[in-house]
Coordinates of N, CA and C in Angstrom, one line a residue:
X1 N 25.9 -43.1 26.3 CA 25.8 -42.5 25.0 C 27.2 -42.2 24.5
X2 N 27.5 -42.6 23.2 CA 28.7 -42.4 22.6 C 28.9 -40.9 22.2
X3 N 30.1 -40.4 22.1 CA 30.3 -39.0 21.7 C 29.9 -38.8 20.2
X4 N 29.4 -37.6 19.9 CA 29.2 -37.2 18.5 C 30.6 -37.2 17.8
X5 N 30.6 -37.5 16.5 CA 31.8 -37.5 15.8 C 32.6 -36.2 15.8
X6 N 31.8 -35.1 16.0 CA 32.5 -33.8 16.0 C 33.1 -33.4 17.4
X7 N 32.8 -34.2 18.4 CA 33.3 -33.9 19.7 C 34.6 -34.7 20.0
X8 N 35.7 -34.0 20.2 CA 37.0 -34.7 20.3 C 37.1 -35.2 21.8
X9 N 37.5 -36.5 21.9 CA 37.8 -37.0 23.2 C 39.1 -36.4 23.8
X10 N 39.3 -36.2 25.1 CA 40.5 -35.7 25.7 C 41.7 -36.5 25.2
X11 N 42.8 -35.9 25.0 CA 44.0 -36.6 24.5 C 44.6 -37.5 25.6
X12 N 45.0 -38.7 25.3 CA 45.6 -39.6 26.3 C 47.1 -39.4 26.4
X13 N 47.5 -38.3 27.1 CA 48.9 -37.9 27.1 C 49.6 -38.3 28.4
X14 N 48.8 -38.7 29.4 CA 49.3 -39.0 30.7 C 49.1 -37.8 31.7
X15 N 48.8 -38.2 33.0 CA 48.5 -37.2 34.0 C 49.8 -36.9 34.7
X16 N 50.3 -35.6 34.8 CA 51.5 -35.3 35.5 C 51.3 -35.8 37.0
X17 N 52.4 -36.3 37.6 CA 52.2 -36.8 39.0 C 51.8 -35.7 40.0
X18 N 52.2 -34.5 39.7 CA 51.8 -33.3 40.6 C 50.4 -33.0 40.4
X19 N 49.7 -33.4 39.3 CA 48.3 -33.1 39.1 C 47.4 -34.2 39.6
X20 N 47.8 -35.4 39.7 CA 46.9 -36.5 39.9 C 46.1 -36.3 41.2
X21 N 46.8 -35.9 42.3 CA 46.2 -35.7 43.6 C 45.0 -34.8 43.5
X22 N 45.0 -33.8 42.6 CA 43.9 -32.8 42.5 C 42.8 -33.4 41.7
X23 N 43.0 -34.3 40.8 CA 42.0 -35.0 40.1 C 41.2 -35.9 41.1
X24 N 42.0 -36.6 41.9 CA 41.4 -37.5 43.0 C 40.7 -36.7 44.0
X25 N 41.2 -35.6 44.5 CA 40.6 -34.7 45.5 C 39.3 -34.2 44.9
X26 N 39.3 -33.7 43.7 CA 38.1 -33.1 43.1 C 37.0 -34.2 42.9
X27 N 37.4 -35.5 42.7 CA 36.4 -36.5 42.6 C 35.6 -36.7 43.9
X28 N 36.1 -36.2 45.0 CA 35.4 -36.3 46.2 C 34.2 -35.3 46.3
X29 N 34.1 -34.4 45.5 CA 33.1 -33.3 45.5 C 31.9 -33.8 44.6
X30 N 30.7 -34.0 45.2 CA 29.6 -34.5 44.4 C 29.2 -33.5 43.3
X31 N 28.8 -34.0 42.2 CA 28.3 -33.2 41.1 C 29.3 -32.6 40.2
X32 N 30.6 -32.9 40.5 CA 31.7 -32.4 39.6 C 32.1 -33.5 38.6
X33 N 31.6 -33.4 37.4 CA 31.8 -34.5 36.4 C 32.6 -34.0 35.3
X34 N 32.4 -34.7 34.1 CA 33.2 -34.4 33.0 C 33.2 -32.9 32.5
X35 N 32.0 -32.4 32.5 CA 31.9 -31.0 31.9 C 32.7 -30.0 32.8
X36 N 32.5 -30.1 34.1 CA 33.2 -29.2 35.0 C 34.7 -29.4 35.1
X37 N 35.1 -30.7 35.0 CA 36.5 -30.9 34.9 C 37.1 -30.3 33.7
X38 N 36.5 -30.4 32.6 CA 37.0 -29.9 31.3 C 37.0 -28.3 31.4
X39 N 36.0 -27.7 32.0 CA 35.9 -26.3 32.1 C 37.1 -25.8 33.0
X40 N 37.4 -26.5 34.1 CA 38.5 -26.1 34.9 C 39.8 -26.2 34.2
X41 N 40.0 -27.3 33.5 CA 41.2 -27.5 32.8 C 41.4 -26.5 31.7
X42 N 40.4 -26.1 31.0 CA 40.5 -25.2 29.9 C 40.8 -23.8 30.5
X43 N 40.2 -23.4 31.6 CA 40.3 -22.1 32.1 C 41.6 -21.9 32.9
X44 N 42.0 -22.9 33.6 CA 43.2 -22.7 34.5 C 44.5 -23.4 34.0
X45 N 44.3 -24.3 33.1 CA 45.5 -25.1 32.5 C 45.9 -26.3 33.4
X46 N 45.4 -26.3 34.6 CA 45.7 -27.4 35.5 C 44.7 -27.4 36.6
X47 N 44.5 -28.6 37.2 CA 43.6 -28.7 38.3 C 44.3 -28.2 39.6
X48 N 45.6 -28.2 39.6 CA 46.3 -27.6 40.8 C 46.0 -26.2 40.9
X49 N 46.0 -25.5 39.8 CA 45.6 -24.0 39.8 C 44.1 -23.8 40.1
X50 N 43.3 -24.7 39.6 CA 41.9 -24.6 39.8 C 41.5 -24.9 41.3
X51 N 42.3 -25.7 41.9 CA 42.0 -26.1 43.3 C 42.1 -24.9 44.2
X52 N 42.9 -24.0 44.0 CA 43.1 -22.8 44.9 C 42.3 -21.6 44.4
X53 N 41.6 -21.7 43.3 CA 40.9 -20.5 42.7 C 39.8 -20.1 43.6
X54 N 39.5 -18.8 43.6 CA 38.4 -18.3 44.4 C 37.1 -18.4 43.7
X55 N 36.0 -18.2 44.4 CA 34.6 -18.4 43.7 C 34.5 -17.5 42.5
X56 N 35.0 -16.3 42.5 CA 34.9 -15.4 41.3 C 35.6 -16.0 40.1
X57 N 36.8 -16.5 40.3 CA 37.6 -17.1 39.2 C 36.9 -18.4 38.7
X58 N 36.3 -19.1 39.6 CA 35.6 -20.4 39.2 C 34.4 -20.0 38.4
X59 N 33.7 -19.0 38.8 CA 32.5 -18.6 37.9 C 33.0 -18.1 36.6
X60 N 34.1 -17.4 36.5 CA 34.6 -16.9 35.3 C 35.0 -18.1 34.4
X61 N 35.4 -19.2 35.0 CA 35.8 -20.4 34.2 C 34.6 -21.2 33.7
X62 N 33.4 -20.7 34.0 CA 32.2 -21.4 33.5 C 31.5 -22.3 34.5
X63 N 32.0 -22.2 35.7 CA 31.4 -23.0 36.8 C 30.2 -22.2 37.4
X64 N 29.0 -22.8 37.4 CA 27.9 -22.0 38.0 C 28.1 -21.7 39.4
X65 N 27.3 -20.7 39.9 CA 27.5 -20.2 41.3 C 27.4 -21.3 42.3
X66 N 26.4 -22.2 42.2 CA 26.2 -23.2 43.1 C 27.4 -24.2 43.2
X67 N 27.9 -24.6 42.0 CA 29.0 -25.5 42.0 C 30.3 -24.8 42.5
X68 N 30.4 -23.5 42.2 CA 31.6 -22.7 42.7 C 31.6 -22.7 44.3
X69 N 30.4 -22.5 44.8 CA 30.3 -22.4 46.3 C 30.6 -23.8 46.9
X70 N 30.1 -24.8 46.2 CA 30.3 -26.2 46.7 C 31.8 -26.6 46.7
X71 N 32.5 -26.2 45.6 CA 33.9 -26.5 45.5 C 34.7 -25.8 46.6
X72 N 34.5 -24.5 46.8 CA 35.2 -23.8 47.8 C 34.9 -24.3 49.2
X73 N 33.7 -24.7 49.4 CA 33.3 -25.2 50.8 C 33.9 -26.6 51.0
X74 N 33.8 -27.5 50.0 CA 34.2 -28.9 50.3 C 35.7 -29.0 50.3
X75 N 36.4 -28.2 49.5 CA 37.9 -28.5 49.4 C 38.6 -28.2 50.7
X76 N 38.0 -27.4 51.6 CA 38.6 -27.1 52.9 C 38.6 -28.4 53.7
X77 N 37.8 -29.4 53.4 CA 37.7 -30.6 54.2 C 38.5 -31.7 53.5
X78 N 39.2 -31.4 52.4 CA 39.9 -32.5 51.6 C 41.3 -32.1 51.5
X79 N 42.2 -33.1 51.8 CA 43.6 -32.9 51.7 C 44.1 -33.8 50.5
X80 N 44.5 -33.2 49.4 CA 44.8 -34.0 48.2 C 46.0 -35.0 48.5
X81 N 46.9 -34.6 49.3 CA 48.0 -35.5 49.6 C 47.5 -36.7 50.4
X82 N 46.6 -36.5 51.3 CA 46.1 -37.6 52.1 C 45.2 -38.5 51.2
X83 N 44.5 -37.9 50.3 CA 43.7 -38.7 49.3 C 44.6 -39.7 48.6
X84 N 45.7 -39.2 48.1 CA 46.7 -40.0 47.3 C 47.3 -41.1 48.2
X85 N 47.6 -40.7 49.4 CA 48.2 -41.7 50.4 C 47.2 -42.9 50.6
X86 N 45.9 -42.6 50.7 CA 45.0 -43.6 51.0 C 44.8 -44.5 49.7
X87 N 44.8 -43.9 48.5 CA 44.8 -44.7 47.3 C 45.9 -45.7 47.2
X88 N 47.1 -45.2 47.5 CA 48.3 -46.0 47.4 C 48.3 -47.1 48.5
X89 N 47.8 -46.8 49.7 CA 47.7 -47.8 50.8 C 46.8 -48.9 50.4
X90 N 45.8 -48.6 49.7 CA 44.8 -49.6 49.3 C 45.2 -50.4 48.1
X91 N 46.4 -50.1 47.5 CA 46.8 -50.8 46.3 C 45.9 -50.5 45.1
X92 N 45.4 -49.3 45.1 CA 44.5 -48.9 44.0 C 45.2 -48.0 43.1
X93 N 44.9 -48.0 41.8 CA 45.4 -47.1 40.9 C 44.3 -46.1 40.5
X94 N 44.7 -44.8 40.4 CA 43.7 -43.8 40.0 C 44.1 -43.4 38.6
X95 N 43.3 -43.6 37.6 CA 43.5 -43.2 36.2 C 42.6 -42.1 35.8
X96 N 43.2 -41.1 35.1 CA 42.3 -40.0 34.6 C 42.2 -40.2 33.1
X97 N 41.3 -39.4 32.5 CA 41.1 -39.6 31.0 C 42.4 -39.2 30.2
X98 N 43.4 -38.6 30.9 CA 44.6 -38.2 30.2 C 45.6 -39.4 30.1
X99 N 45.3 -40.4 30.9 CA 46.2 -41.5 30.9 C 46.1 -42.5 29.8
X100 N 47.1 -43.0 29.2 CA 47.0 -44.0 28.1 C 46.3 -45.3 28.5
X101 N 46.4 -45.6 29.8 CA 45.8 -46.9 30.3 C 44.3 -46.7 30.6
X102 N 43.8 -45.5 30.5 CA 42.4 -45.3 30.6 C 41.7 -46.0 29.5
X103 N 40.7 -46.9 29.7 CA 40.1 -47.7 28.6 C 39.7 -46.9 27.4
X104 N 40.1 -47.3 26.3 CA 39.8 -46.5 25.0 C 38.3 -46.4 24.8
X105 N 37.6 -47.5 24.9 CA 36.2 -47.6 24.7 C 35.5 -46.6 25.6
X106 N 35.9 -46.6 26.8 CA 35.2 -45.7 27.8 C 35.4 -44.2 27.5
X107 N 36.5 -43.9 26.9 CA 36.8 -42.5 26.6 C 35.9 -42.0 25.5
X108 N 35.2 -42.9 24.8 CA 34.3 -42.6 23.7 C 32.9 -42.2 24.2
X109 N 32.5 -42.5 25.4 CA 31.2 -42.2 25.9 C 31.1 -40.7 26.2
X110 N 29.9 -40.2 26.2 CA 29.7 -38.7 26.4 C 30.0 -38.3 27.8
X111 N 29.6 -39.1 28.8 CA 29.7 -38.8 30.2 C 30.8 -39.7 30.8
X112 N 32.0 -39.6 30.3 CA 33.1 -40.5 30.8 C 33.5 -40.0 32.2
X113 N 33.9 -41.0 33.0 CA 34.3 -40.6 34.4 C 35.7 -39.9 34.3
X114 N 35.8 -38.7 34.9 CA 37.1 -38.1 34.9 C 38.2 -38.9 35.6
X115 N 37.9 -39.6 36.7 CA 38.8 -40.5 37.4 C 38.2 -41.9 37.5
X116 N 39.0 -42.9 37.2 CA 38.6 -44.3 37.3 C 39.6 -44.9 38.3
X117 N 39.0 -45.5 39.3 CA 39.8 -46.2 40.3 C 39.8 -47.7 40.0
X118 N 41.0 -48.3 40.0 CA 41.3 -49.6 39.5 C 42.0 -50.5 40.5
X119 N 41.5 -51.7 40.7 CA 42.3 -52.7 41.4 C 42.5 -53.9 40.5
X120 N 43.8 -54.2 40.2 CA 44.0 -55.3 39.3 C 44.7 -54.8 38.0
X121 N 44.5 -55.5 36.9 CA 45.1 -55.2 35.6 C 44.1 -54.6 34.7
X122 N 44.1 -53.3 34.5 CA 43.2 -52.6 33.7 C 43.3 -52.9 32.2
X123 N 44.4 -53.6 31.8 CA 44.5 -53.9 30.4 C 43.4 -54.9 29.9
X124 N 42.8 -55.6 30.9 CA 41.7 -56.5 30.5 C 40.6 -55.7 29.9
X125 N 40.4 -54.4 30.3 CA 39.3 -53.6 29.8 C 39.6 -53.0 28.4
X126 N 40.8 -53.3 27.9 CA 41.2 -52.8 26.6 C 40.9 -53.9 25.6
X127 N 40.5 -55.1 26.0 CA 40.2 -56.2 25.1 C 38.8 -56.1 24.6
X128 N 38.5 -57.0 23.6 CA 37.2 -57.1 23.1 C 36.3 -57.5 24.4
X129 N 35.2 -56.8 24.6 CA 34.5 -57.1 25.8 C 33.0 -57.2 25.6
X130 N 32.3 -58.0 26.4 CA 30.9 -58.1 26.3 C 30.4 -58.0 27.7
X131 N 29.4 -57.2 27.9 CA 28.7 -57.0 29.3 C 27.7 -58.1 29.4
X132 N 27.7 -58.8 30.5 CA 26.7 -59.8 30.8 C 26.1 -59.5 32.2
X133 N 24.9 -59.0 32.2 CA 24.3 -58.5 33.5 C 22.9 -59.0 33.4
X134 N 22.3 -59.0 34.6 CA 20.9 -59.5 34.7 C 20.3 -59.5 36.0
X135 N 19.2 -60.3 36.2 CA 18.5 -60.4 37.4 C 19.3 -61.0 38.5
X136 N 18.9 -60.6 39.7 CA 19.6 -61.1 40.9 C 19.0 -62.5 41.3
X137 N 17.8 -62.8 40.7 CA 17.2 -64.1 41.0 C 16.9 -64.9 39.7
X138 N 17.9 -65.4 39.0 CA 17.7 -66.0 37.7 C 17.0 -67.4 37.9
X139 N 16.3 -67.8 36.9 CA 15.7 -69.2 36.9 C 16.9 -70.1 36.6
X140 N 16.6 -71.4 36.8 CA 17.7 -72.4 36.5 C 18.1 -72.3 35.1
X141 N 17.2 -72.1 34.1 CA 17.6 -71.9 32.7 C 18.4 -70.6 32.6
X142 N 18.1 -69.6 33.2 CA 18.8 -68.3 33.1 C 20.2 -68.5 33.7
X143 N 20.4 -69.2 34.8 CA 21.7 -69.5 35.3 C 22.6 -70.2 34.3
X144 N 21.9 -71.2 33.7 CA 22.7 -72.1 32.7 C 23.1 -71.2 31.5
X145 N 22.2 -70.4 31.0 CA 22.6 -69.6 29.8 C 23.7 -68.6 30.2
X146 N 23.5 -67.9 31.3 CA 24.6 -66.9 31.7 C 25.9 -67.6 31.9
X147 N 25.9 -68.8 32.5 CA 27.2 -69.5 32.8 C 27.8 -69.9 31.5
X148 N 27.0 -70.6 30.6 CA 27.6 -71.1 29.4 C 28.1 -70.0 28.5
X149 N 27.3 -68.9 28.4 CA 27.7 -67.8 27.5 C 29.0 -67.1 28.0
X150 N 29.0 -66.9 29.3 CA 30.2 -66.2 29.8 C 31.4 -67.1 29.7
X151 N 31.3 -68.4 30.0 CA 32.4 -69.3 29.9 C 33.0 -69.3 28.4
X152 N 32.1 -69.4 27.5 CA 32.5 -69.5 26.1 C 33.2 -68.2 25.6
X153 N 32.6 -67.0 26.1 CA 33.2 -65.7 25.7 C 34.6 -65.7 26.3
X154 N 34.8 -66.0 27.5 CA 36.1 -65.9 28.2 C 37.1 -66.9 27.5
X155 N 36.6 -68.1 27.2 CA 37.4 -69.1 26.6 C 37.9 -68.7 25.3
X156 N 37.2 -67.8 24.6 CA 37.6 -67.3 23.3 C 38.2 -65.9 23.4
X157 N 38.8 -65.6 24.5 CA 39.6 -64.4 24.8 C 38.8 -63.1 24.7
X158 N 37.5 -63.2 25.0 CA 36.7 -62.0 25.1 C 36.4 -61.7 26.6
X159 N 36.7 -60.5 27.0 CA 36.6 -60.1 28.3 C 35.1 -59.9 28.7
X160 N 34.7 -60.5 29.8 CA 33.4 -60.5 30.4 C 33.3 -59.3 31.4
X161 N 32.4 -58.4 31.1 CA 32.2 -57.2 32.0 C 30.9 -57.4 32.7
X162 N 30.9 -57.2 34.0 CA 29.6 -57.3 34.8 C 29.8 -56.4 36.0
X163 N 28.7 -56.5 36.9 CA 28.6 -55.5 38.0 C 28.8 -56.1 39.4
X164 N 29.2 -57.4 39.5 CA 29.5 -58.0 40.8 C 28.3 -58.2 41.7
X165 N 27.1 -58.0 41.1 CA 25.9 -58.1 41.9 C 25.5 -59.6 42.1
X166 N 24.6 -59.8 42.9 CA 24.1 -61.2 43.1 C 23.4 -61.7 41.8
X167 N 23.3 -63.0 41.6 CA 22.6 -63.5 40.5 C 23.5 -63.6 39.2
X168 N 22.9 -63.1 38.1 CA 23.6 -63.2 36.8 C 25.0 -62.7 36.8
X169 N 25.2 -61.5 37.5 CA 26.5 -60.9 37.4 C 27.6 -61.8 38.0
X170 N 27.3 -62.3 39.2 CA 28.3 -63.2 39.9 C 28.5 -64.5 39.0
X171 N 27.4 -65.0 38.5 CA 27.6 -66.2 37.6 C 28.5 -65.9 36.5
X172 N 28.3 -64.7 35.8 CA 29.1 -64.4 34.7 C 30.6 -64.2 35.0
X173 N 30.9 -63.6 36.2 CA 32.3 -63.4 36.6 C 32.9 -64.8 36.9
X174 N 32.2 -65.6 37.6 CA 32.8 -66.9 38.0 C 33.0 -67.8 36.8
X175 N 32.1 -67.8 35.9 CA 32.2 -68.6 34.7 C 33.5 -68.1 33.9
X176 N 33.7 -66.8 33.8 CA 34.8 -66.3 33.0 C 36.1 -66.8 33.7
X177 N 36.1 -66.7 35.0 CA 37.3 -67.2 35.8 C 37.6 -68.6 35.6
X178 N 36.5 -69.4 35.6 CA 36.6 -70.9 35.4 C 37.2 -71.2 34.1
X179 N 36.9 -70.4 33.1 CA 37.4 -70.6 31.7 C 38.8 -70.1 31.6
X180 N 39.4 -69.6 32.6 CA 40.8 -69.1 32.5 C 40.9 -67.8 31.8
X181 N 39.7 -67.1 31.6 CA 39.7 -65.8 30.9 C 39.7 -64.6 31.8
X182 N 39.5 -63.4 31.2 CA 39.5 -62.2 31.9 C 38.1 -61.6 32.1
X183 N 37.9 -61.0 33.3 CA 36.7 -60.4 33.6 C 36.9 -59.1 34.3
X184 N 36.0 -58.1 34.1 CA 36.1 -56.8 34.8 C 34.8 -56.6 35.5
X185 N 34.9 -56.2 36.8 CA 33.7 -55.9 37.6 C 33.7 -54.4 37.8
X186 N 32.5 -53.8 37.5 CA 32.3 -52.4 37.7 C 31.4 -52.2 39.0
X187 N 32.0 -51.5 40.0 CA 31.3 -51.3 41.2 C 30.6 -50.0 41.4
X188 N 29.6 -49.9 42.2 CA 28.9 -48.6 42.5 C 29.3 -48.1 43.9
X189 N 30.5 -48.4 44.3 CA 31.0 -47.9 45.6 C 32.5 -47.8 45.6
X190 N 33.1 -47.4 46.6 CA 34.6 -47.3 46.7 C 35.2 -48.7 46.6
X191 N 36.4 -48.8 46.1 CA 37.1 -50.1 46.0 C 37.6 -50.6 47.3
X192 N 37.5 -49.9 48.4 CA 37.9 -50.4 49.7 C 36.8 -51.1 50.4
X193 N 35.7 -51.2 49.7 CA 34.5 -52.0 50.2 C 34.0 -52.8 49.1
X194 N 33.2 -53.9 49.4 CA 32.6 -54.7 48.3 C 31.1 -54.8 48.6
X195 N 30.3 -54.6 47.6 CA 28.9 -54.8 47.7 C 28.4 -55.7 46.6
X196 N 27.7 -56.8 46.9 CA 27.4 -57.2 48.3 C 28.6 -57.8 49.0
X197 N 28.6 -57.8 50.3 CA 29.8 -58.1 51.1 C 30.2 -59.6 50.9
X198 N 29.3 -60.5 50.6 CA 29.6 -61.9 50.4 C 30.4 -62.1 49.1
X199 N 30.6 -61.1 48.3 CA 31.4 -61.3 47.1 C 32.8 -60.7 47.2
X200 N 33.2 -60.6 48.5 CA 34.6 -60.1 48.7 C 35.6 -61.0 48.1
X201 N 35.5 -62.3 48.3 CA 36.5 -63.2 47.7 C 36.4 -63.2 46.1
X202 N 35.2 -63.1 45.6 CA 35.0 -63.0 44.2 C 35.7 -61.8 43.6
X203 N 35.6 -60.7 44.3 CA 36.3 -59.5 43.9 C 37.8 -59.6 43.9
X204 N 38.3 -60.3 44.9 CA 39.8 -60.6 44.9 C 40.2 -61.5 43.8
X205 N 39.4 -62.5 43.5 CA 39.7 -63.4 42.4 C 39.7 -62.7 41.1
X206 N 38.7 -61.8 40.9 CA 38.6 -61.0 39.6 C 39.9 -60.1 39.5
X207 N 40.3 -59.5 40.5 CA 41.4 -58.6 40.5 C 42.7 -59.3 40.2
X208 N 42.8 -60.6 40.5 CA 44.1 -61.3 40.2 C 44.3 -61.5 38.7
X209 N 43.3 -61.6 37.9 CA 43.5 -61.8 36.5 C 42.8 -60.8 35.6
X210 N 42.0 -59.9 36.2 CA 41.3 -58.9 35.5 C 41.4 -57.6 36.3
X211 N 40.2 -57.0 36.5 CA 40.2 -55.7 37.3 C 38.8 -55.5 37.9
X212 N 38.9 -54.8 39.0 CA 37.7 -54.3 39.7 C 37.8 -52.8 39.6
X213 N 36.8 -52.1 39.1 CA 36.9 -50.7 38.9 C 35.7 -49.9 39.4
X214 N 35.9 -48.6 39.6 CA 34.8 -47.8 40.1 C 35.1 -46.3 39.8
X215 N 34.1 -45.5 39.5 CA 34.3 -44.1 39.5 C 34.2 -43.4 40.8
X216 N 33.7 -44.2 41.8 CA 33.5 -43.6 43.2 C 34.8 -43.6 44.0
X217 N 35.1 -42.5 44.7 CA 36.4 -42.5 45.5 C 36.3 -43.5 46.6
X218 N 37.4 -43.8 47.2 CA 37.5 -44.7 48.4 C 36.6 -44.2 49.5
X219 N 36.0 -45.1 50.2 CA 35.1 -44.8 51.3 C 33.7 -44.6 50.9
X220 N 33.4 -44.6 49.6 CA 32.0 -44.3 49.2 C 31.1 -45.5 49.3
X221 N 30.0 -45.4 50.1 CA 29.1 -46.4 50.3 C 28.2 -46.6 49.1
X222 N 27.7 -47.8 48.8 CA 26.8 -48.0 47.7 C 25.5 -47.2 47.9
X223 N 25.0 -46.6 46.9 CA 23.8 -45.9 47.0 C 22.9 -46.2 45.8
X224 N 21.6 -46.1 46.0 CA 20.7 -46.5 44.9 C 20.9 -45.8 43.6
X225 N 21.2 -44.5 43.6 CA 21.4 -43.8 42.4 C 22.7 -44.0 41.7
X226 N 23.7 -44.6 42.4 CA 25.0 -44.9 41.8 C 24.9 -46.1 40.9
X227 N 23.9 -47.0 41.1 CA 23.9 -48.2 40.2 C 23.5 -47.9 38.8
X228 N 22.5 -47.0 38.5 CA 22.2 -46.7 37.1 C 23.3 -45.9 36.5
X229 N 24.1 -45.1 37.2 CA 25.2 -44.4 36.7 C 26.3 -45.4 36.4
X230 N 26.5 -46.4 37.2 CA 27.5 -47.4 37.0 C 27.2 -48.2 35.6
X231 N 26.0 -48.3 35.3 CA 25.6 -49.0 34.1 C 26.2 -48.4 32.8
X232 N 26.3 -47.1 32.8 CA 26.9 -46.4 31.6 C 28.4 -46.9 31.4
X233 N 29.1 -47.2 32.5 CA 30.4 -47.6 32.4 C 30.5 -49.1 31.9
X234 N 29.6 -49.9 32.4 CA 29.4 -51.3 31.9 C 29.2 -51.3 30.4
X235 N 28.3 -50.4 30.0 CA 28.0 -50.4 28.5 C 29.1 -49.8 27.7
X236 N 29.7 -48.7 28.3 CA 30.8 -48.1 27.6 C 32.0 -48.9 27.4
X237 N 32.3 -49.9 28.3 CA 33.4 -50.8 28.1 C 33.2 -51.9 27.1
X238 N 32.0 -52.1 26.7 CA 31.6 -53.2 26.0 C 31.2 -53.0 24.5
X239 N 31.6 -53.9 23.7 CA 31.2 -53.8 22.3 C 29.8 -54.3 22.1
X240 N 29.4 -55.3 23.0 CA 28.1 -55.8 23.0 C 27.6 -56.0 24.4
X241 N 26.3 -55.8 24.7 CA 25.8 -56.0 26.0 C 24.7 -57.0 26.0
X242 N 24.7 -58.0 27.0 CA 23.6 -58.9 27.1 C 22.9 -58.7 28.5
X243 N 21.7 -58.2 28.4 CA 21.0 -57.8 29.6 C 19.8 -58.8 29.8
X244 N 19.6 -59.2 31.0 CA 18.4 -60.1 31.2 C 17.7 -59.7 32.5
X245 N 16.4 -59.6 32.4 CA 15.5 -59.3 33.5 C 14.8 -60.6 34.1
X246 N 14.3 -61.4 33.2 CA 13.5 -62.5 33.6 C 14.3 -63.8 33.8
X247 N 15.4 -63.9 33.1 CA 16.1 -65.2 33.2 C 17.1 -65.3 34.3

């Protein structure tokens, strides 16, 4: 869902280096999304201050009791410095919605990811983009249409966005690469793993000329409920979406 015209998107001013590790650490805690990030920033002025706040201060900041307990319990298991070290070791970039390189189109959706993990060149996601996604078992005709459409889009400098899944998604990514164009894969797991595993080489090829991205922190296994949430990112990055079930 796109934002209402009256709701201002967060300004793209850049994330201070001393703050980034707390954005990354907080992304480890389940159920902490855009609304709670914004509440913490508004109340404390920085996530560094919010990270050390007690349950009472968190509740005063507008965080409900359950989430306040979850934050205080989970943060004892998370080392922000270690989180950033792992991100850097993996050659991954962590972008927050404060960063100018955070995709402009994605910043316009209502439930934008506070942190986006990127492998490759995220500038591909700033281009005109079309999402091409569909069934994992396309018919021969469906394969042909997905391949031809994706090839022509990429050949005309339109970024092809898809989900790296079997079937139409993989066809779309490969056709874009064959056309010498850019493609972006949105994953439903951490960037230090690839699902499905047989697409590991495809993911590497995509990252060489485009980007592989995820809102999930490193080490996150794919889960059924992550895929529908991933779809809002696919849609948010795209000016047009082409979805196919039967072909």
